[in-house]
Amino acid sequence: MSDLQEEGKNAINSPMSPALADVHPGDTLLEENEERTMIDPTSKEDPKFKELVKVLIDWINDVLVEERIIVKQLEEDLYDGQVLQKLLEKLADRKLNVAEVTQSEIGQKQKLQTVLEAVRDVLRPHGRVLQWNVDSIHGKNLVAILHLLVSLAVHFRAPIRLPENVSVQVVVVRKREGLLHSSHITEELTTTTEMIMGRFERDAFDTLFDHAPDKLSVVKKSLITFVNKHLNKLNLEVTELETQFADGVYLVLLMGLLEDYFVPLHNFYLTPDSFDQKVHNVAFAFELMLDGGLKKPKARPEDVVNLDLKSTLRVLYNLFTKYKHLE
């Protein structure tokens, strides 16, 4: 790696031109027509870049605290898929069928492939090109790793605040005819648009959680009274909002009671046993809300399934404001 970094410095000093002619192909770590990318050293010193890395490391360590995993350096600790596996399992509440520990490069890449396929299933990019792959992650490409972590943090509405508009200068080094050539590109790691999505769009509940936590119990008590007033008709009772609505079943049944119709059981999972089934239930409940004339919930189905209390309260409060007049 030190040899490659030295070559990169030479390439940086003469962008878009061949590397020094006296660099013999046998002395480099690049094969013919192979390319490597590295972050310009000046970008690594940018305060916003440093903040992004620190925020993501702290977030990973908070999520995996029960696993006794401590991440210190992203590219060194995440490249083999082990930490990424644990992180995704914790965030998505699902178990991946992969070997726990593997030392060989082939085994690591196979495990990483499985983990990244699971990430794709969770993110559902819908044609959007993902900015990472097995080779880039296993090759300790920090830019690719950061793209992956930012996407996961935004998708799962991580309780962190990512710095806005973070970009880095990336040097792409290629070997052609035994000589190194380089080019510079700008990689955007975070944008303002990403940061204001969902969790970062503040509302009354943000204020309640941040500045009036003592009143939170009053709001929860009112909502519990409201939902039980209707769910008691089915001999159901709620005591914990974030957990008992997380699988979407009570939410679907509540919508049927509020709108006075029977919800066919084949439209949702009465006893969901996977993350995807729970997300389906909550998403179906959201569709029923839209049919009932409510605005589209600010929360995402995944937020409710992931036991995000604030998201669950937002959904239930919208129901309360529309149907509180019902006897």
mmCIF file of C-alpha atoms in Angstrom:
data_model
loop_
_atom_site.group_PDB
_atom_site.id
_atom_site.type_symbol
_atom_site.label_atom_id
_atom_site.label_comp_id
_atom_site.label_asym_id
_atom_site.label_seq_id
_atom_site.Cartn_x
_atom_site.Cartn_y
_atom_site.Cartn_z
ATOM 1 C CA MET A 1 0.000 0.000 0.000
ATOM 2 C CA SER A 2 2.858 2.407 0.734
ATOM 3 C CA ASP A 3 4.257 1.717 -2.740
ATOM 4 C CA LEU A 4 0.873 2.476 -4.269
ATOM 5 C CA GLN A 5 0.541 5.686 -2.272
ATOM 6 C CA GLU A 6 3.963 6.805 -3.466
ATOM 7 C CA GLU A 7 2.950 6.115 -7.052
ATOM 8 C CA GLY A 8 -0.251 8.034 -6.428
ATOM 9 C CA LYS A 9 1.711 11.066 -5.253
ATOM 10 C CA ASN A 10 3.703 10.992 -8.462
ATOM 11 C CA ALA A 11 0.513 10.718 -10.468
ATOM 12 C CA ILE A 12 -1.100 13.587 -8.558
ATOM 13 C CA ASN A 13 1.822 15.837 -9.373
ATOM 14 C CA SER A 14 1.342 15.245 -13.084
ATOM 15 C CA PRO A 15 -2.405 14.739 -13.676
ATOM 16 C CA MET A 16 -3.546 13.380 -17.046
ATOM 17 C CA SER A 17 0.047 12.640 -18.014
ATOM 18 C CA PRO A 18 2.157 9.443 -17.898
ATOM 19 C CA ALA A 19 3.904 8.668 -14.652
ATOM 20 C CA LEU A 20 7.662 8.891 -14.523
ATOM 21 C CA ALA A 21 9.236 6.764 -17.240
ATOM 22 C CA ASP A 22 11.685 5.117 -14.876
ATOM 23 C CA VAL A 23 8.880 3.413 -12.919
ATOM 24 C CA HIS A 24 9.160 -0.187 -14.039
ATOM 25 C CA PRO A 25 5.909 -2.170 -14.309
ATOM 26 C CA GLY A 26 7.348 -4.869 -12.089
ATOM 27 C CA ASP A 27 7.836 -2.354 -9.268
ATOM 28 C CA THR A 28 4.154 -1.377 -9.072
ATOM 29 C CA LEU A 29 1.081 -2.958 -7.527
ATOM 30 C CA LEU A 30 -1.040 -2.321 -10.619
ATOM 31 C CA GLU A 31 -1.510 -4.748 -13.463
ATOM 32 C CA GLU A 32 -1.739 -3.514 -17.051
ATOM 33 C CA ASN A 33 -5.031 -1.605 -17.595
ATOM 34 C CA GLU A 34 -5.840 -1.906 -13.890
ATOM 35 C CA GLU A 35 -6.911 1.197 -11.995
ATOM 36 C CA ARG A 36 -7.003 2.293 -8.384
ATOM 37 C CA THR A 37 -8.632 5.254 -6.712
ATOM 38 C CA MET A 38 -7.461 7.223 -3.704
ATOM 39 C CA ILE A 39 -8.611 10.338 -1.928
ATOM 40 C CA ASP A 40 -6.495 13.425 -2.461
ATOM 41 C CA PRO A 41 -4.626 14.015 0.835
ATOM 42 C CA THR A 42 -5.921 17.593 1.010
ATOM 43 C CA SER A 43 -9.511 16.328 0.994
ATOM 44 C CA LYS A 44 -8.781 14.056 3.940
ATOM 45 C CA GLU A 45 -7.838 17.137 5.963
ATOM 46 C CA ASP A 46 -11.148 18.880 5.235
ATOM 47 C CA PRO A 47 -13.012 19.388 8.575
ATOM 48 C CA LYS A 48 -16.356 18.333 7.068
ATOM 49 C CA PHE A 49 -14.827 15.115 5.725
ATOM 50 C CA LYS A 50 -13.302 14.355 9.118
ATOM 51 C CA GLU A 51 -16.636 15.052 10.788
ATOM 52 C CA LEU A 52 -18.455 12.703 8.398
ATOM 53 C CA VAL A 53 -16.034 9.867 9.116
ATOM 54 C CA LYS A 54 -16.251 10.416 12.878
ATOM 55 C CA VAL A 55 -20.059 10.590 12.888
ATOM 56 C CA LEU A 56 -20.321 7.337 10.928
ATOM 57 C CA ILE A 57 -17.784 5.530 13.121
ATOM 58 C CA ASP A 58 -19.583 6.650 16.293
ATOM 59 C CA TRP A 59 -22.914 5.572 14.809
ATOM 60 C CA ILE A 60 -21.638 2.087 13.898
ATOM 61 C CA ASN A 61 -20.156 1.627 17.364
ATOM 62 C CA ASP A 62 -23.425 2.712 18.996
ATOM 63 C CA VAL A 63 -25.434 0.252 16.878
ATOM 64 C CA LEU A 64 -23.035 -2.620 17.570
ATOM 65 C CA VAL A 65 -22.315 -1.896 21.217
ATOM 66 C CA GLU A 66 -24.068 -5.114 22.301
ATOM 67 C CA GLU A 67 -21.918 -7.094 19.855
ATOM 68 C CA ARG A 68 -18.782 -5.744 21.557
ATOM 69 C CA ILE A 69 -17.512 -4.530 18.194
ATOM 70 C CA ILE A 70 -15.434 -1.363 18.091
ATOM 71 C CA VAL A 71 -14.652 0.226 14.729
ATOM 72 C CA LYS A 72 -11.627 2.505 14.644
ATOM 73 C CA GLN A 73 -10.820 2.805 10.941
ATOM 74 C CA LEU A 74 -13.525 2.308 8.332
ATOM 75 C CA GLU A 75 -11.451 0.889 5.492
ATOM 76 C CA GLU A 76 -9.555 -1.529 7.741
ATOM 77 C CA ASP A 77 -12.523 -2.720 9.790
ATOM 78 C CA LEU A 78 -15.264 -3.009 7.143
ATOM 79 C CA TYR A 79 -13.538 -4.432 4.069
ATOM 80 C CA ASP A 80 -14.061 -8.149 4.823
ATOM 81 C CA GLY A 81 -17.833 -7.913 5.368
ATOM 82 C CA GLN A 82 -17.834 -9.046 8.995
ATOM 83 C CA VAL A 83 -18.781 -5.705 10.547
ATOM 84 C CA LEU A 84 -21.093 -4.830 7.642
ATOM 85 C CA GLN A 85 -22.936 -8.099 8.220
ATOM 86 C CA LYS A 86 -23.487 -7.342 11.900
ATOM 87 C CA LEU A 87 -24.493 -3.747 11.130
ATOM 88 C CA LEU A 88 -27.104 -4.723 8.541
ATOM 89 C CA GLU A 89 -28.480 -7.523 10.717
ATOM 90 C CA LYS A 90 -28.948 -5.066 13.565
ATOM 91 C CA LEU A 91 -30.457 -2.292 11.443
ATOM 92 C CA ALA A 92 -32.791 -4.485 9.377
ATOM 93 C CA ASP A 93 -33.568 -6.995 12.141
ATOM 94 C CA ARG A 94 -32.738 -9.950 9.912
ATOM 95 C CA LYS A 95 -30.215 -12.771 10.009
ATOM 96 C CA LEU A 96 -27.919 -13.296 7.032
ATOM 97 C CA ASN A 97 -26.914 -16.814 6.049
ATOM 98 C CA VAL A 98 -23.152 -16.339 5.897
ATOM 99 C CA ALA A 99 -20.121 -17.819 7.609
ATOM 100 C CA GLU A 100 -19.288 -16.004 10.832
ATOM 101 C CA VAL A 101 -15.525 -15.828 10.286
ATOM 102 C CA THR A 102 -13.537 -16.402 7.126
ATOM 103 C CA GLN A 103 -9.854 -15.703 6.565
ATOM 104 C CA SER A 104 -9.323 -16.445 2.874
ATOM 105 C CA GLU A 105 -9.761 -13.697 0.298
ATOM 106 C CA ILE A 106 -12.192 -15.839 -1.686
ATOM 107 C CA GLY A 107 -14.253 -16.537 1.424
ATOM 108 C CA GLN A 108 -14.271 -12.871 2.404
ATOM 109 C CA LYS A 109 -15.452 -11.800 -1.050
ATOM 110 C CA GLN A 110 -18.173 -14.447 -1.102
ATOM 111 C CA LYS A 111 -19.403 -13.257 2.281
ATOM 112 C CA LEU A 112 -19.184 -9.626 1.189
ATOM 113 C CA GLN A 113 -21.169 -10.439 -1.960
ATOM 114 C CA THR A 114 -23.980 -11.897 0.154
ATOM 115 C CA VAL A 115 -23.979 -8.893 2.484
ATOM 116 C CA LEU A 116 -24.047 -6.359 -0.365
ATOM 117 C CA GLU A 117 -26.865 -8.239 -2.087
ATOM 118 C CA ALA A 118 -28.833 -7.979 1.157
ATOM 119 C CA VAL A 119 -28.045 -4.234 1.254
ATOM 120 C CA ARG A 120 -29.430 -3.887 -2.272
ATOM 121 C CA ASP A 121 -32.601 -5.742 -1.250
ATOM 122 C CA VAL A 122 -33.056 -3.350 1.671
ATOM 123 C CA LEU A 123 -32.299 -0.130 -0.216
ATOM 124 C CA ARG A 124 -34.274 -1.126 -3.336
ATOM 125 C CA PRO A 125 -32.410 1.353 -5.577
ATOM 126 C CA HIS A 126 -34.930 1.024 -8.474
ATOM 127 C CA GLY A 127 -32.409 1.449 -11.275
ATOM 128 C CA ARG A 128 -30.146 3.841 -9.379
ATOM 129 C CA VAL A 129 -26.520 2.795 -9.738
ATOM 130 C CA LEU A 130 -25.001 1.912 -6.385
ATOM 131 C CA GLN A 131 -21.593 3.485 -5.854
ATOM 132 C CA TRP A 132 -19.923 0.424 -4.387
ATOM 133 C CA ASN A 133 -19.289 -3.219 -5.200
ATOM 134 C CA VAL A 134 -17.443 -6.206 -3.787
ATOM 135 C CA ASP A 135 -14.095 -5.229 -5.290
ATOM 136 C CA SER A 136 -14.223 -1.618 -4.106
ATOM 137 C CA ILE A 137 -15.243 -2.487 -0.550
ATOM 138 C CA HIS A 138 -12.800 -5.389 -0.260
ATOM 139 C CA GLY A 139 -10.125 -3.174 -1.847
ATOM 140 C CA LYS A 140 -10.573 -0.756 1.090
ATOM 141 C CA ASN A 141 -11.854 2.038 -1.147
ATOM 142 C CA LEU A 142 -12.856 4.607 1.486
ATOM 143 C CA VAL A 143 -15.059 6.570 -0.929
ATOM 144 C CA ALA A 144 -17.106 3.467 -1.750
ATOM 145 C CA ILE A 145 -17.372 2.552 1.943
ATOM 146 C CA LEU A 146 -18.578 6.065 2.807
ATOM 147 C CA HIS A 147 -21.180 5.985 0.018
ATOM 148 C CA LEU A 148 -22.469 2.699 1.427
ATOM 149 C CA LEU A 149 -22.626 3.911 5.029
ATOM 150 C CA VAL A 150 -24.300 7.218 4.144
ATOM 151 C CA SER A 151 -26.960 5.324 2.168
ATOM 152 C CA LEU A 152 -27.619 3.007 5.115
ATOM 153 C CA ALA A 153 -27.734 5.896 7.590
ATOM 154 C CA VAL A 154 -30.219 7.840 5.478
ATOM 155 C CA HIS A 155 -32.356 4.766 4.716
ATOM 156 C CA PHE A 156 -32.637 3.692 8.340
ATOM 157 C CA ARG A 157 -33.020 7.276 9.590
ATOM 158 C CA ALA A 158 -30.030 6.979 11.874
ATOM 159 C CA PRO A 159 -30.236 9.221 14.970
ATOM 160 C CA ILE A 160 -27.268 11.258 13.776
ATOM 161 C CA ARG A 161 -26.761 14.495 11.889
ATOM 162 C CA LEU A 162 -24.555 14.086 8.849
ATOM 163 C CA PRO A 163 -22.621 17.156 7.692
ATOM 164 C CA GLU A 164 -24.084 18.652 4.534
ATOM 165 C CA ASN A 165 -22.463 18.892 1.102
ATOM 166 C CA VAL A 166 -19.366 16.836 1.810
ATOM 167 C CA SER A 167 -17.272 16.175 -1.287
ATOM 168 C CA VAL A 168 -13.752 14.913 -1.900
ATOM 169 C CA GLN A 169 -11.237 15.042 -4.693
ATOM 170 C CA VAL A 170 -10.460 11.529 -5.879
ATOM 171 C CA VAL A 171 -7.396 10.553 -7.894
ATOM 172 C CA VAL A 172 -7.914 7.717 -10.357
ATOM 173 C CA VAL A 173 -4.620 6.017 -11.243
ATOM 174 C CA ARG A 174 -4.443 3.695 -14.252
ATOM 175 C CA LYS A 175 -1.603 1.718 -15.771
ATOM 176 C CA ARG A 176 -1.337 1.728 -19.545
ATOM 177 C CA GLU A 177 1.653 0.371 -21.443
ATOM 178 C CA GLY A 178 3.603 0.095 -18.215
ATOM 179 C CA LEU A 179 3.128 3.742 -17.242
ATOM 180 C CA LEU A 180 0.867 5.316 -14.647
ATOM 181 C CA HIS A 181 -1.726 7.875 -15.727
ATOM 182 C CA SER A 182 -3.998 9.824 -13.421
ATOM 183 C CA SER A 183 -7.152 11.904 -13.473
ATOM 184 C CA HIS A 184 -9.043 13.855 -10.841
ATOM 185 C CA ILE A 185 -12.780 13.632 -10.145
ATOM 186 C CA THR A 186 -15.030 15.133 -7.481
ATOM 187 C CA GLU A 187 -17.114 12.708 -5.438
ATOM 188 C CA GLU A 188 -20.134 14.012 -3.508
ATOM 189 C CA LEU A 189 -20.578 12.021 -0.319
ATOM 190 C CA THR A 190 -23.540 13.919 1.157
ATOM 191 C CA THR A 191 -25.888 16.551 -0.215
ATOM 192 C CA THR A 192 -28.340 18.977 1.340
ATOM 193 C CA THR A 193 -31.229 17.062 -0.253
ATOM 194 C CA GLU A 194 -30.277 13.834 1.527
ATOM 195 C CA MET A 195 -29.911 15.561 4.842
ATOM 196 C CA ILE A 196 -33.365 17.174 4.867
ATOM 197 C CA MET A 197 -35.157 13.937 4.013
ATOM 198 C CA GLY A 198 -37.364 12.395 6.671
ATOM 199 C CA ARG A 199 -35.630 12.596 10.013
ATOM 200 C CA PHE A 200 -34.018 15.942 9.312
ATOM 201 C CA GLU A 201 -37.298 17.670 8.527
ATOM 202 C CA ARG A 202 -38.164 19.040 11.930
ATOM 203 C CA ASP A 203 -41.697 19.265 13.245
ATOM 204 C CA ALA A 204 -43.568 19.517 16.554
ATOM 205 C CA PHE A 205 -42.452 16.040 17.588
ATOM 206 C CA ASP A 206 -38.788 16.989 17.189
ATOM 207 C CA THR A 207 -39.426 19.929 19.499
ATOM 208 C CA LEU A 208 -41.282 17.673 21.930
ATOM 209 C CA PHE A 209 -38.449 15.148 22.108
ATOM 210 C CA ASP A 210 -35.698 17.776 22.296
ATOM 211 C CA HIS A 211 -37.175 20.386 24.591
ATOM 212 C CA ALA A 212 -40.190 18.939 26.404
ATOM 213 C CA PRO A 213 -39.521 15.265 27.145
ATOM 214 C CA ASP A 214 -41.590 15.578 30.315
ATOM 215 C CA LYS A 215 -44.682 16.131 28.158
ATOM 216 C CA LEU A 216 -43.942 13.065 26.029
ATOM 217 C CA SER A 217 -45.618 10.745 28.526
ATOM 218 C CA VAL A 218 -48.772 12.871 28.356
ATOM 219 C CA VAL A 219 -48.908 12.559 24.561
ATOM 220 C CA LYS A 220 -48.273 8.806 24.709
ATOM 221 C CA LYS A 221 -50.993 8.346 27.319
ATOM 222 C CA SER A 222 -53.511 10.243 25.187
ATOM 223 C CA LEU A 223 -52.681 8.181 22.099
ATOM 224 C CA ILE A 224 -52.853 4.897 24.040
ATOM 225 C CA THR A 225 -56.287 5.867 25.331
ATOM 226 C CA PHE A 226 -57.397 6.716 21.784
ATOM 227 C CA VAL A 227 -56.220 3.490 20.138
ATOM 228 C CA ASN A 228 -57.484 1.250 22.938
ATOM 229 C CA LYS A 229 -60.907 2.874 22.717
ATOM 230 C CA HIS A 230 -61.205 1.234 19.298
ATOM 231 C CA LEU A 231 -58.985 -1.841 19.555
ATOM 232 C CA ASN A 232 -60.854 -2.969 22.682
ATOM 233 C CA LYS A 233 -63.737 -3.807 20.348
ATOM 234 C CA LEU A 234 -61.572 -6.705 19.150
ATOM 235 C CA ASN A 235 -60.441 -7.523 22.690
ATOM 236 C CA LEU A 236 -57.020 -6.035 21.941
ATOM 237 C CA GLU A 237 -55.102 -3.656 24.196
ATOM 238 C CA VAL A 238 -51.994 -1.558 23.680
ATOM 239 C CA THR A 239 -49.556 -0.648 26.426
ATOM 240 C CA GLU A 240 -46.375 0.063 24.394
ATOM 241 C CA LEU A 241 -46.847 2.126 21.242
ATOM 242 C CA GLU A 242 -43.489 1.585 19.554
ATOM 243 C CA THR A 243 -43.407 -2.200 19.990
ATOM 244 C CA GLN A 244 -47.034 -3.206 19.523
ATOM 245 C CA PHE A 245 -47.480 -1.247 16.290
ATOM 246 C CA ALA A 246 -44.100 -2.291 14.843
ATOM 247 C CA ASP A 247 -45.413 -5.278 12.869
ATOM 248 C CA GLY A 248 -48.283 -3.283 11.324
ATOM 249 C CA VAL A 249 -51.055 -5.676 12.409
ATOM 250 C CA TYR A 250 -52.667 -3.372 14.982
ATOM 251 C CA LEU A 251 -52.284 -0.460 12.570
ATOM 252 C CA VAL A 252 -54.215 -2.280 9.820
ATOM 253 C CA LEU A 253 -56.927 -3.433 12.233
ATOM 254 C CA LEU A 254 -57.208 0.062 13.703
ATOM 255 C CA MET A 255 -57.781 1.572 10.256
ATOM 256 C CA GLY A 256 -60.581 -0.932 9.625
ATOM 257 C CA LEU A 257 -62.216 -0.015 12.936
ATOM 258 C CA LEU A 258 -61.891 3.726 12.349
ATOM 259 C CA GLU A 259 -63.314 3.538 8.828
ATOM 260 C CA ASP A 260 -65.864 0.854 9.796
ATOM 261 C CA TYR A 261 -64.935 -1.879 7.334
ATOM 262 C CA PHE A 262 -63.482 -5.374 7.463
ATOM 263 C CA VAL A 263 -59.957 -5.724 6.140
ATOM 264 C CA PRO A 264 -59.600 -9.044 4.246
ATOM 265 C CA LEU A 265 -56.979 -11.173 5.969
ATOM 266 C CA HIS A 266 -55.280 -12.067 2.686
ATOM 267 C CA ASN A 267 -54.254 -8.415 2.246
ATOM 268 C CA PHE A 268 -51.791 -8.470 5.135
ATOM 269 C CA TYR A 269 -49.825 -10.831 7.361
ATOM 270 C CA LEU A 270 -51.708 -11.536 10.580
ATOM 271 C CA THR A 271 -48.614 -13.122 12.155
ATOM 272 C CA PRO A 272 -45.633 -11.608 10.308
ATOM 273 C CA ASP A 273 -42.342 -13.351 10.968
ATOM 274 C CA SER A 274 -39.897 -11.326 8.873
ATOM 275 C CA PHE A 275 -38.844 -7.725 8.421
ATOM 276 C CA ASP A 276 -40.282 -7.589 4.882
ATOM 277 C CA GLN A 277 -43.671 -8.894 6.029
ATOM 278 C CA LYS A 278 -43.824 -6.264 8.763
ATOM 279 C CA VAL A 279 -42.899 -3.532 6.287
ATOM 280 C CA HIS A 280 -45.639 -4.820 3.961
ATOM 281 C CA ASN A 281 -48.210 -4.529 6.760
ATOM 282 C CA VAL A 282 -47.256 -0.984 7.722
ATOM 283 C CA ALA A 283 -47.100 0.105 4.068
ATOM 284 C CA PHE A 284 -50.575 -1.411 3.526
ATOM 285 C CA ALA A 285 -51.876 0.510 6.550
ATOM 286 C CA PHE A 286 -50.453 3.698 5.029
ATOM 287 C CA GLU A 287 -52.380 2.945 1.817
ATOM 288 C CA LEU A 288 -55.564 2.600 3.850
ATOM 289 C CA MET A 289 -54.851 5.971 5.457
ATOM 290 C CA LEU A 290 -54.487 7.606 2.051
ATOM 291 C CA ASP A 291 -57.764 5.994 0.951
ATOM 292 C CA GLY A 292 -59.349 7.480 4.071
ATOM 293 C CA GLY A 293 -58.313 10.986 3.078
ATOM 294 C CA LEU A 294 -55.283 11.373 5.339
ATOM 295 C CA LYS A 295 -52.076 12.960 4.144
ATOM 296 C CA LYS A 296 -49.154 10.703 3.290
ATOM 297 C CA PRO A 297 -47.335 9.888 6.549
ATOM 298 C CA LYS A 298 -43.966 11.582 6.998
ATOM 299 C CA ALA A 299 -42.610 8.397 8.499
ATOM 300 C CA ARG A 300 -41.582 5.437 6.380
ATOM 301 C CA PRO A 301 -42.850 1.899 7.036
ATOM 302 C CA GLU A 302 -39.267 0.871 7.876
ATOM 303 C CA ASP A 303 -39.137 3.510 10.627
ATOM 304 C CA VAL A 304 -42.172 2.067 12.389
ATOM 305 C CA VAL A 305 -40.863 -1.491 12.017
ATOM 306 C CA ASN A 306 -37.502 -0.392 13.433
ATOM 307 C CA LEU A 307 -39.243 0.760 16.634
ATOM 308 C CA ASP A 308 -38.683 4.462 15.987
ATOM 309 C CA LEU A 309 -41.010 5.964 18.582
ATOM 310 C CA LYS A 310 -41.113 9.405 17.005
ATOM 311 C CA SER A 311 -42.241 7.971 13.655
ATOM 312 C CA THR A 312 -44.900 5.806 15.301
ATOM 313 C CA LEU A 313 -46.217 8.791 17.270
ATOM 314 C CA ARG A 314 -46.434 10.868 14.087
ATOM 315 C CA VAL A 315 -48.562 8.194 12.412
ATOM 316 C CA LEU A 316 -50.873 7.699 15.387
ATOM 317 C CA TYR A 317 -51.252 11.416 16.018
ATOM 318 C CA ASN A 318 -52.461 11.904 12.446
ATOM 319 C CA LEU A 319 -55.118 9.269 13.102
ATOM 320 C CA PHE A 320 -56.021 10.915 16.399
ATOM 321 C CA THR A 321 -56.530 14.361 14.851
ATOM 322 C CA LYS A 322 -58.840 12.941 12.151
ATOM 323 C CA TYR A 323 -60.846 10.415 14.154
ATOM 324 C CA LYS A 324 -60.872 11.783 17.725
ATOM 325 C CA HIS A 325 -64.509 12.786 17.296
ATOM 326 C CA LEU A 326 -65.620 9.140 16.992
ATOM 327 C CA GLU A 327 -67.455 7.735 19.943
#
